[in-house]
Coordinates of C-alpha atoms in Angstrom, one line a residue:
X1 CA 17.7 -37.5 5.5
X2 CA 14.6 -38.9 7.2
X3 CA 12.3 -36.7 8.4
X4 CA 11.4 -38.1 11.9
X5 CA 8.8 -35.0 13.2
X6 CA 5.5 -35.6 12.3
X7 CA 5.0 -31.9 13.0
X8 CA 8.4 -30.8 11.4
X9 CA 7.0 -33.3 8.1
X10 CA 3.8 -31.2 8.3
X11 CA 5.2 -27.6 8.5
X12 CA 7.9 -28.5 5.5
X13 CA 5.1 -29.7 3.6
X14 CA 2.9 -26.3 4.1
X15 CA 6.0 -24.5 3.2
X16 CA 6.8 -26.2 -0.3
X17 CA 3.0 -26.2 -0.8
X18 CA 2.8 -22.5 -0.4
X19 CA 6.2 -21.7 -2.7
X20 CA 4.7 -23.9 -5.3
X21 CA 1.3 -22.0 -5.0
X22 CA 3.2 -18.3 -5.1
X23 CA 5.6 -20.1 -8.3
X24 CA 2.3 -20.3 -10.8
X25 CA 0.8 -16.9 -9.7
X26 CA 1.9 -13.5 -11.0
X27 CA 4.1 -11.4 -8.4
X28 CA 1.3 -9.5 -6.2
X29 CA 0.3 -6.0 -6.8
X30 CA -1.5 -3.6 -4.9
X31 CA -5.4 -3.5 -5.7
X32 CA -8.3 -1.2 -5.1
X33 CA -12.4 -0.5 -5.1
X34 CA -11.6 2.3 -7.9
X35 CA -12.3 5.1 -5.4
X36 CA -12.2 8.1 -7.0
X37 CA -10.1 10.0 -4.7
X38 CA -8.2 6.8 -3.3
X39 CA -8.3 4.1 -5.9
X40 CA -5.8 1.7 -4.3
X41 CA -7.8 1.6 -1.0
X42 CA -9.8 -0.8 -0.1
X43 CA -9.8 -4.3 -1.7
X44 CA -11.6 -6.4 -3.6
X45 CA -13.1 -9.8 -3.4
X46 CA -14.3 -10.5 0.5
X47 CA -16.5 -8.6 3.3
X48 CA -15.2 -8.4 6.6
X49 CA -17.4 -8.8 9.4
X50 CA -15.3 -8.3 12.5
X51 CA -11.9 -7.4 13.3
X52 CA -10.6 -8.8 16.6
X53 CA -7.6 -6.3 17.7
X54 CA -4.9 -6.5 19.8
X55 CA -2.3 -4.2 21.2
X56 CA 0.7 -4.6 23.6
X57 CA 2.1 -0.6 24.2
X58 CA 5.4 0.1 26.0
X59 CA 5.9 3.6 25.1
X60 CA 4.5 6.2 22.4
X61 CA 8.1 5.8 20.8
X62 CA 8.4 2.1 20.4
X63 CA 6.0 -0.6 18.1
X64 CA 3.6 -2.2 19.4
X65 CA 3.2 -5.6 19.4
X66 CA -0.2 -6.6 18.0
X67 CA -2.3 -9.3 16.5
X68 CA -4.9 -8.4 14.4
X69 CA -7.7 -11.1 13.5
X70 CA -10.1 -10.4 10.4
X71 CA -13.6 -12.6 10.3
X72 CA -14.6 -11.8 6.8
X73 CA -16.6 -13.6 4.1
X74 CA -15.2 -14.3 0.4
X75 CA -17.3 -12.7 -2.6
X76 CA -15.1 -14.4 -5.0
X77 CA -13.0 -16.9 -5.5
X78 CA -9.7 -16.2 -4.1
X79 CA -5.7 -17.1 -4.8
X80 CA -4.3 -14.4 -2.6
X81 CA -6.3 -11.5 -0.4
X82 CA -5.0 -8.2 0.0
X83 CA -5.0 -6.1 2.8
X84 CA -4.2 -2.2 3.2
X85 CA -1.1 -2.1 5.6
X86 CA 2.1 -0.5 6.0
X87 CA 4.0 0.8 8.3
X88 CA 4.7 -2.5 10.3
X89 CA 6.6 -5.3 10.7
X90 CA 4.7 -9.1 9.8
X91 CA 5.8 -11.9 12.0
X92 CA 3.2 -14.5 10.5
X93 CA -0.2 -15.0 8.6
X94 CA -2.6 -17.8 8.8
X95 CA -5.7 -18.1 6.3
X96 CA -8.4 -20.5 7.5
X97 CA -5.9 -21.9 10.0
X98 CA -3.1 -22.8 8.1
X99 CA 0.1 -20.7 7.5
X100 CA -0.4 -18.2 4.8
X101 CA 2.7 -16.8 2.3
X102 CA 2.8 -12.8 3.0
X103 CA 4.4 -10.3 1.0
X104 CA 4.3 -6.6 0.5
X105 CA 2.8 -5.1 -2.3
X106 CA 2.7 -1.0 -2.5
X107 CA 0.7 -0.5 0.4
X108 CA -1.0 -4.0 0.5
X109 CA -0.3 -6.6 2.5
X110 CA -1.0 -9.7 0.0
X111 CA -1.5 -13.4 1.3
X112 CA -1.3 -16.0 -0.4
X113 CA -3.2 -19.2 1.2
X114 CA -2.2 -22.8 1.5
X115 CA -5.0 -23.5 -1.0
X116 CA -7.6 -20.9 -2.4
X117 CA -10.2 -19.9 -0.6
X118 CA -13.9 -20.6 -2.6
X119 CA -16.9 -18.0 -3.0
X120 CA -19.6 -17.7 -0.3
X121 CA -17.5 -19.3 2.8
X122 CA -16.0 -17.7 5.6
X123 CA -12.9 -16.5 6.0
X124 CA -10.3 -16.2 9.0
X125 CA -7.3 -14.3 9.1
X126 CA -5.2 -14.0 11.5
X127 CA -1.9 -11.4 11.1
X128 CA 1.0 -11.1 14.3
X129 CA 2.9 -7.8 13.9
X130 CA 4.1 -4.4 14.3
X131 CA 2.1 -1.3 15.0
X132 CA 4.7 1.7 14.8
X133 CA 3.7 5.1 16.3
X134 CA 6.6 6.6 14.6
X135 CA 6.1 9.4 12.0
X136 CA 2.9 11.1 12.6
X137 CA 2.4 13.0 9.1
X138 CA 0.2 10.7 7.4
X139 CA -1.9 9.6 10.3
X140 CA -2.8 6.8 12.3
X141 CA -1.2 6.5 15.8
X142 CA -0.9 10.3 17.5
X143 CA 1.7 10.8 20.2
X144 CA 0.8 12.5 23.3
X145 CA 2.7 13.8 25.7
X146 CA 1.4 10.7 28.3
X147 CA 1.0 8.2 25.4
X148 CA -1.2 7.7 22.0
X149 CA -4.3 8.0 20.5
X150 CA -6.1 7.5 17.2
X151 CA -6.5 9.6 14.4
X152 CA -7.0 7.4 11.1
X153 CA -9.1 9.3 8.6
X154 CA -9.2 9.4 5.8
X155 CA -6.7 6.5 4.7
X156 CA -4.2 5.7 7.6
X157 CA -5.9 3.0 9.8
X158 CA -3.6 0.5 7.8
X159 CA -0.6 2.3 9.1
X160 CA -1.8 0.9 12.5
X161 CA -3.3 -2.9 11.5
X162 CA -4.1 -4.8 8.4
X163 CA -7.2 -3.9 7.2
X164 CA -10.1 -2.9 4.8
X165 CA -9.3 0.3 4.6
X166 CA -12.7 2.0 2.7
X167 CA -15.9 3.6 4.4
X168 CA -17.7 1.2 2.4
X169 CA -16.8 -1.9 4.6
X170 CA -17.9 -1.4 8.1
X171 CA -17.6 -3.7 10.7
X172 CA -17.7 -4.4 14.3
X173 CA -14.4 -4.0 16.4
X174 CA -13.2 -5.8 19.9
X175 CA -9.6 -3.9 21.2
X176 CA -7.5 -5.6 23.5
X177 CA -5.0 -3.4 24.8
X178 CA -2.1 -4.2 27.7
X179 CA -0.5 -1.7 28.8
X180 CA 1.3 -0.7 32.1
X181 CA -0.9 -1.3 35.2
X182 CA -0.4 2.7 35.8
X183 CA -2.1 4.0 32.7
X184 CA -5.5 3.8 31.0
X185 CA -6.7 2.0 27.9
X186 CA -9.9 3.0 26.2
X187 CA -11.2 2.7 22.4
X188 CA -14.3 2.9 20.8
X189 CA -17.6 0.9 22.1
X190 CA -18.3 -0.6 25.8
X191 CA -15.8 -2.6 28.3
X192 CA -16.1 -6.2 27.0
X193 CA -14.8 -7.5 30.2
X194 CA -13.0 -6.2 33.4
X195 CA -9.1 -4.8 33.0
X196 CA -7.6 -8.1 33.7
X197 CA -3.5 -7.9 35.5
X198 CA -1.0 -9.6 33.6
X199 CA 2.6 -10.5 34.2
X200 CA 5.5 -7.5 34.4
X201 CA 2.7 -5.0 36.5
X202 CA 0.5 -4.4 32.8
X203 CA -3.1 -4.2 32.7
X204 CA -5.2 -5.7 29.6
X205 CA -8.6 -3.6 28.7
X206 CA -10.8 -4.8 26.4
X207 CA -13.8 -2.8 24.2
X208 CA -16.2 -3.7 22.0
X209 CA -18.5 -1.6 19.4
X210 CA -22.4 -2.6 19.5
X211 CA -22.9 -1.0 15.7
X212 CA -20.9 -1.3 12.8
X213 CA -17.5 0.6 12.5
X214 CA -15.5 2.0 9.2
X215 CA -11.9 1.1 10.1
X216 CA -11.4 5.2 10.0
X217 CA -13.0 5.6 13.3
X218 CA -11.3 3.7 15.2
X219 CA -9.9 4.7 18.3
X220 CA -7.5 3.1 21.4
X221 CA -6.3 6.1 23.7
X222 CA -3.7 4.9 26.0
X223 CA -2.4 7.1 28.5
X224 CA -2.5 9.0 32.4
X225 CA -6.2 9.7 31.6
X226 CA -9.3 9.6 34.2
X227 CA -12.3 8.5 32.4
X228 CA -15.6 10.4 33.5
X229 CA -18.7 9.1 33.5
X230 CA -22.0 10.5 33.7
X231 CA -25.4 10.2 31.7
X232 CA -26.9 11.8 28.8
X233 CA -31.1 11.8 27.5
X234 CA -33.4 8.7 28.5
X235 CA -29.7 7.9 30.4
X236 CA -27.1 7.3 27.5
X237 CA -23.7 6.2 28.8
X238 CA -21.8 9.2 28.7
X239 CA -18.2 8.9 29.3
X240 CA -15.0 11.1 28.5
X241 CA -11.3 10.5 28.8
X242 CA -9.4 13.2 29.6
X243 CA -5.4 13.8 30.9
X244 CA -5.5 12.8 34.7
X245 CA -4.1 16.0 35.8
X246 CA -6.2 18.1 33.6
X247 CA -9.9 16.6 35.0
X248 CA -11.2 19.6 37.6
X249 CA -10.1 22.2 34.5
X250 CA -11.7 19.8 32.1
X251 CA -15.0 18.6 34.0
X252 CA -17.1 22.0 32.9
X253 CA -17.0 21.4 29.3
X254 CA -17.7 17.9 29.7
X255 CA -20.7 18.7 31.5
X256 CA -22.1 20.8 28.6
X257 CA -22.2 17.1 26.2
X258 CA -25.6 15.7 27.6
X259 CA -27.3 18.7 26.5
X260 CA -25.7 18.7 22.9
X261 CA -26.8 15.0 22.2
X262 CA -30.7 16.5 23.8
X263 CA -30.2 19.0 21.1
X264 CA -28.7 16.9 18.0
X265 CA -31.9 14.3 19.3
X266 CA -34.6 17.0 19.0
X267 CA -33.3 18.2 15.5
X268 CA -32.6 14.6 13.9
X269 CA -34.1 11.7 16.4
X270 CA -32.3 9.5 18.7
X271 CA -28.8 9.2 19.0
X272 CA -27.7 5.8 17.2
X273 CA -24.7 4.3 19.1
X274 CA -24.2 2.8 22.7
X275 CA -22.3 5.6 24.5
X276 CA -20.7 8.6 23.6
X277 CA -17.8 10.7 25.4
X278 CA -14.9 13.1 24.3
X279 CA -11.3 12.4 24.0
X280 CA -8.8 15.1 25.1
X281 CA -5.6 14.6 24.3
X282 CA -2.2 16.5 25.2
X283 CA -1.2 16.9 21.7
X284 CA -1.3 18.9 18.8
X285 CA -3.5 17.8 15.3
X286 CA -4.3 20.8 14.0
X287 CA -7.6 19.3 13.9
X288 CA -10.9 17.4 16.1
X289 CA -12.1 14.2 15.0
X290 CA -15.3 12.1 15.1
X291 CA -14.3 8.4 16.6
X292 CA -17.1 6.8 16.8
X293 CA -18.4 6.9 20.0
X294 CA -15.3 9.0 21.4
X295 CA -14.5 12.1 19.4
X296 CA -11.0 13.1 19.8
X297 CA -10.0 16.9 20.4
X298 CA -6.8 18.8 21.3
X299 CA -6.6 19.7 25.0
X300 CA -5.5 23.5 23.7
X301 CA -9.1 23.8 22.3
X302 CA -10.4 23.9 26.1
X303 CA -7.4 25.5 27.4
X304 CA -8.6 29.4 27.3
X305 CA -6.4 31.2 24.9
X306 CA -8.2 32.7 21.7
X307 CA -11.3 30.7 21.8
X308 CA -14.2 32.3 22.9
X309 CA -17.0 29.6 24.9
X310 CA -18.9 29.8 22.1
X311 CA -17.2 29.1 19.0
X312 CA -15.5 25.3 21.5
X313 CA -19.0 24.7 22.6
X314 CA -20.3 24.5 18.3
X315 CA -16.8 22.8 17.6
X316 CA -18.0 20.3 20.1
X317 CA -21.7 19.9 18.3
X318 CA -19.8 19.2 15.2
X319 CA -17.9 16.2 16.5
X320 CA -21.2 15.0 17.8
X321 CA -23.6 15.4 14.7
X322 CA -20.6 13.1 12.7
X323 CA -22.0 10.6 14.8
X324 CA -25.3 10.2 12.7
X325 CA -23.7 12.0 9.5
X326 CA -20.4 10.2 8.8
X327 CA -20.5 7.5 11.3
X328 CA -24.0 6.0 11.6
X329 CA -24.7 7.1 8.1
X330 CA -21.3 6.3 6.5
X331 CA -20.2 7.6 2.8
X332 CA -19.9 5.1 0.5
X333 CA -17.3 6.9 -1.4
X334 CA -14.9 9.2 -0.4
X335 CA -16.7 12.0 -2.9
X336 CA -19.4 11.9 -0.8
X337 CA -17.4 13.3 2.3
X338 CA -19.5 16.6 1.8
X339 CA -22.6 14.4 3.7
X340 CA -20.5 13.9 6.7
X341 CA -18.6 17.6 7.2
X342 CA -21.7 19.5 5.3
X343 CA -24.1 18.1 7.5
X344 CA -21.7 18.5 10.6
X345 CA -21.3 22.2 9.4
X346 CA -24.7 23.1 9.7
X347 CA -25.4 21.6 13.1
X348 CA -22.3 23.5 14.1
X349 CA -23.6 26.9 12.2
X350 CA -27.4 26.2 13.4
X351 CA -26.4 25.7 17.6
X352 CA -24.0 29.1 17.0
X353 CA -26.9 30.8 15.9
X354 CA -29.3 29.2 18.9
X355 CA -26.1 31.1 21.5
X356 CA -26.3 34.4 19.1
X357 CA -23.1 34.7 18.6
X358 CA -23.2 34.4 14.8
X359 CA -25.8 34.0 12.9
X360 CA -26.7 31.2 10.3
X361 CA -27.8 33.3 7.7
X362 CA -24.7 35.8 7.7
X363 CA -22.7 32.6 7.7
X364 CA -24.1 31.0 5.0
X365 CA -24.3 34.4 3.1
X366 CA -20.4 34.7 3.6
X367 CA -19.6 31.7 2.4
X368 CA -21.6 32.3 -0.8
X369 CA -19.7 35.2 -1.4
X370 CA -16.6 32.7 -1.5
X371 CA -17.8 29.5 -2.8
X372 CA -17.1 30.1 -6.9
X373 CA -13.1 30.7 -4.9
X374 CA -13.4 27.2 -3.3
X375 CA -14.8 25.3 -6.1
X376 CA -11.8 26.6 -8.5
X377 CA -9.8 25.3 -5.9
X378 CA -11.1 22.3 -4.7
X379 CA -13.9 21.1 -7.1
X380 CA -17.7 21.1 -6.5
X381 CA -18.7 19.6 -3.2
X382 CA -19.9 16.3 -4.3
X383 CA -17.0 16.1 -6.9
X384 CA -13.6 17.3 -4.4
X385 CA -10.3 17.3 -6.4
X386 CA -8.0 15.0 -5.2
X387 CA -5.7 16.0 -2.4
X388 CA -1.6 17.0 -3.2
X389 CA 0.9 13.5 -3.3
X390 CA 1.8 13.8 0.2
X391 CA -1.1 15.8 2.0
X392 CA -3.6 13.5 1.7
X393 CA -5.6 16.1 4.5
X394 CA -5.7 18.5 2.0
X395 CA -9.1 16.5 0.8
X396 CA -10.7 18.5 4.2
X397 CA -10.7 22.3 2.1
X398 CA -13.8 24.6 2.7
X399 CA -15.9 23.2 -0.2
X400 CA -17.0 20.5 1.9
X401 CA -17.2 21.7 4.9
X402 CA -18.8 25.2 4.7
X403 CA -19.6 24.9 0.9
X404 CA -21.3 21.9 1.5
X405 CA -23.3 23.5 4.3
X406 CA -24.2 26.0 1.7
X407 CA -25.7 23.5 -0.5
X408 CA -28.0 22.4 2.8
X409 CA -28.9 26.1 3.3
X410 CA -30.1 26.1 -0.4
X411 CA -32.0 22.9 -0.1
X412 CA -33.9 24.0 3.0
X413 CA -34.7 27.3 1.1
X414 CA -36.0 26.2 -1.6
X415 CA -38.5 22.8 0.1
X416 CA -38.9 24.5 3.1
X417 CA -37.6 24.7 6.5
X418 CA -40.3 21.6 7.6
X419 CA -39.9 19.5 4.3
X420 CA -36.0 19.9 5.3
X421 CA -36.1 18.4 8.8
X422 CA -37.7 15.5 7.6
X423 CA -35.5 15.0 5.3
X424 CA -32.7 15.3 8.0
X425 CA -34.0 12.7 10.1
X426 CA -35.4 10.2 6.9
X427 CA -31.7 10.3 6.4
X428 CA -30.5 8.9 9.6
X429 CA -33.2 6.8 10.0
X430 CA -32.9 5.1 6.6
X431 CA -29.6 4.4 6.2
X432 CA -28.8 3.7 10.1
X433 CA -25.1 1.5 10.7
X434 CA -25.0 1.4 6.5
X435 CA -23.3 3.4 3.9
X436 CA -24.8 5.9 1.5
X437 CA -24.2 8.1 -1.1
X438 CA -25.0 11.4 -2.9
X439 CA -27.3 10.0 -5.2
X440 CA -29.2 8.1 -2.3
X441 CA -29.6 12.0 -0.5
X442 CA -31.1 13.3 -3.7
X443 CA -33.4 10.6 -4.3
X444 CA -34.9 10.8 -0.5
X445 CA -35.0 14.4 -0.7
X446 CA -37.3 14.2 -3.7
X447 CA -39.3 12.3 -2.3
X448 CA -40.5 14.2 1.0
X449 CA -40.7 17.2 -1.4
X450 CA -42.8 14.9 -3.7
X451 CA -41.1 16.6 -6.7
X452 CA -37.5 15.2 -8.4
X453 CA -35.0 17.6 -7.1
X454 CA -32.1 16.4 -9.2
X455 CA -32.4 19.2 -11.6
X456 CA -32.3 21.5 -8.7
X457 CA -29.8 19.7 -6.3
X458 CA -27.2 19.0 -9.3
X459 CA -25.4 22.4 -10.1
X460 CA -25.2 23.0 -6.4
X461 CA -23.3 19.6 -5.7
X462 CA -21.5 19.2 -9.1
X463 CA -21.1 22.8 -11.0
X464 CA -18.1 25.0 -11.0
X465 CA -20.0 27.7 -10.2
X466 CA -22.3 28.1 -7.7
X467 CA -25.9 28.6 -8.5
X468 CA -28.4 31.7 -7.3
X469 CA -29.3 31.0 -4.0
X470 CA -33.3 31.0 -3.3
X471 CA -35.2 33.3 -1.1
X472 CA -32.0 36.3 -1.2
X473 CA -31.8 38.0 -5.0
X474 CA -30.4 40.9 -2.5
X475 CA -27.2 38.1 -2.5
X476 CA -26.7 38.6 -6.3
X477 CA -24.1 36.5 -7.8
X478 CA -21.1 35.0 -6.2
X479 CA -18.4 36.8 -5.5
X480 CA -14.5 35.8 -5.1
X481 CA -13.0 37.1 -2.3

């Protein structure tokens, strides 16, 4: 039969040029940067640069319809590209402009292109599909009770769009999200244009992040939320989104947040991003989380009922100091998670001890008394064990969040207290919208104490047991309790 469509010719054409491309490869596989603790996330072979996001939400039970676009930049020569996604349905793919072959992999999404895609030139991908709130175990999309939010560490962004998935490949992020005219839509960064009406009584809002972004952090809330603004040191945007109904109960704690970033500032320097807020949400994580620019946090934190002001007030610095440690400074593997909740830790245990409500050194003395017990079960700080097949959480144990802290604490006792502050704010200075690692810390803390610390530094961050701690022989040796 004659074909008599120009454009019918052209798409049959892509189509047998794409099956005879996919006939000479090797069926895809899922790949990996070889991280120790996740070794099939991440992928090899390209940088991205921006991702381009868009959502369409009905309701927290039903997938969205989304479209995500990936600006990147090929490393290598590449047949196919994977991406880390699952959990979502792929209409279409297009590489470069031109329909791409897709197939699932493991948890990769692999294209092929219409024809490989050389070293050193851009690349432009854009993927229509699914985002499915459903199943909230292994992270990603949270239900609320008025909607969803955000909660992707450590591996689940790519349940929610195709992506990088590693720390190691930040980028910038612009969210689109329509949503009925009667709720709000906000994610991570500034408006990037007026909520615009659309068709069917839905609203589309639109964000974008001024820094660099690992795909971790993201965060869209869409629900009955009021957002409340207000301003911060040398007048940083401050704003918080909080459940409509809950704002009058709400507004006192967000009221305490400009004088935690004037505290994290006069410890470590300047905050680094554009605006910062906090996210309460009607539902229940079992934990807070450090979106960039929006840390997420339960509503029943806030609500009264077994938590002294105190202890929510230093759970609230510890969200904010992830903004330089963990998101401004970002690990570059996951082993080096202990720089992010270590360094969170100790802001959290040093502003306790400013209210005198429990001290930093009894603190830090307890959990030396425990840390030989959370090494044996969770490896040295800078070396975690993996987590258990199906809790990938389980990689958040003590040992890097209080035995981590400990490590700081030893540090600081052994260069001194002003050596250490320098070194703090070196840190965040130097490696500012970047990644770095372990070795990176050790290297700049050697040289504001003009002597190699590695020697020192390496039995706290990689021994099974946990070494004598300067300045308190009345501490004696560890102790498992």
């Amino acid at each position: 039969m004659q074909l008599s469509s120009p454009r019918l010719r052209a798409a049959l054409l892509a189509a047998a040029s794409l099956t005879l491309v996919a006939a000479v490869l090797p069926p895809p596989k899922p790949l990996g940067i070889g991280d120790t603790l996740f070794p099939q996330l991440g992928n090899p072979g390209y940088d991205v640069l921006s991702y381009d996001l868009s959502f369409t939400y009905k309701d927290n039970k039903s997938p969205l319809d989304a479209v995500t676009v990936i600006d990147a930049r090929a490393l290598e020569p590449l047949e196919r590209i994977n991406l880390d996604f699952t959990h979502g349905t792929v209409a279409s793919a297009e590489v470069n402009g031109e329909a791409a072959r897709f197939e699932s992999a493991g948890e990769d999404l692999v294209l092929t292109p219409a024809r490989p895609v050389a070293a050193h030139v851009p690349l432009h991908i854009e993927i229509r599909h699914t985002s499915d709130p459903r199943g909230i175990a292994d992270g990603g999309w949270v239900p609320t009770e008025d909607g969803l939010a955000m909660a992707n560490q450590a591996d689940a962004a790519h349940r929610v769009f195709p992506c990088n998935d590693h720390p190691s490949d930040k980028a910038y992020f612009t969210f689109r999200i329509t949503a009925p005219a009667v709720l709000t839509a906000v994610a991570n960064g500034v408006p990037g244009a007026l909520p615009a009406a659309r068709a069917a009584g839905a609203t589309t809002w639109t964000y974008r992040t001024l820094h660099p972004m690992a795909t971790e952090l993201a965060q869209v809330s869409i629900g009955s939320s009021t957002v409340v603004e207000g301003a911060g040191p040398h007048g940083l945007p401050l704003r918080s989104v909080v459940p409509a109904a809950d704002r009058k109960r709400l507004e006192p704690w967000l009221k305490k947040t400009a004088g935690h970033v004037e505290w994290m500032e006069q410890r470590v320097g300047r905050y680094p991003f554009e605006n910062y807020g906090v996210l309460i949400a009607r539902a229940k994580t079992g934990f807070e989380l450090e979106t960039q620019t929006l840390s997420l946090f339960e509503n029943g934190l806030f609500s009264g009922d077994g938590y002294p002001e105190w202890y929510v007030e230093a759970v609230m610095v510890h969200e904010l100091a992830h903004q330089w440690f963990g998101d401004s400074v970002t690990p570059r593997t996951w082993s080096d998670l202990w720089l992010n909740e270590g360094h969170a830790t100790w802001y959290e245990a040093l502003y306790a001890d400013g209210l005198g409500k429990y001290s930093l050194e009894r603190r830090m003395r307890e959990a030396y008394q425990r840390s030989d017990q959370w090494r044996a079960a969770g490896g040295p700080p800078a070396a975690p064990k993996p987590a258990a097949p199906g809790e990938k959480i389980g990689l958040f144990r003590p040992v890097v969040y209080d035995g981590a802290a400990l490590v700081l604490y030893a540090l600081r006792q052994e260069i001194g207290e002003k050596a250490f502050d320098l070194v703090e704010r070196r840190w965040v200075a130097a490696h500012r919208d970047d990644t770095a690692g372990t070795a990176d810390f050790v290297r700049l803390a050697s040289e504001v104490a003009g002597r190699d610390l590695e020697a020192f530094l390496g039995p706290w961050l990689y021994g099974k047991t946990t070494p004598a701690m300067p300045g308190h022989p009345e501490w004696g040796g560890p102790k498992s309790v």
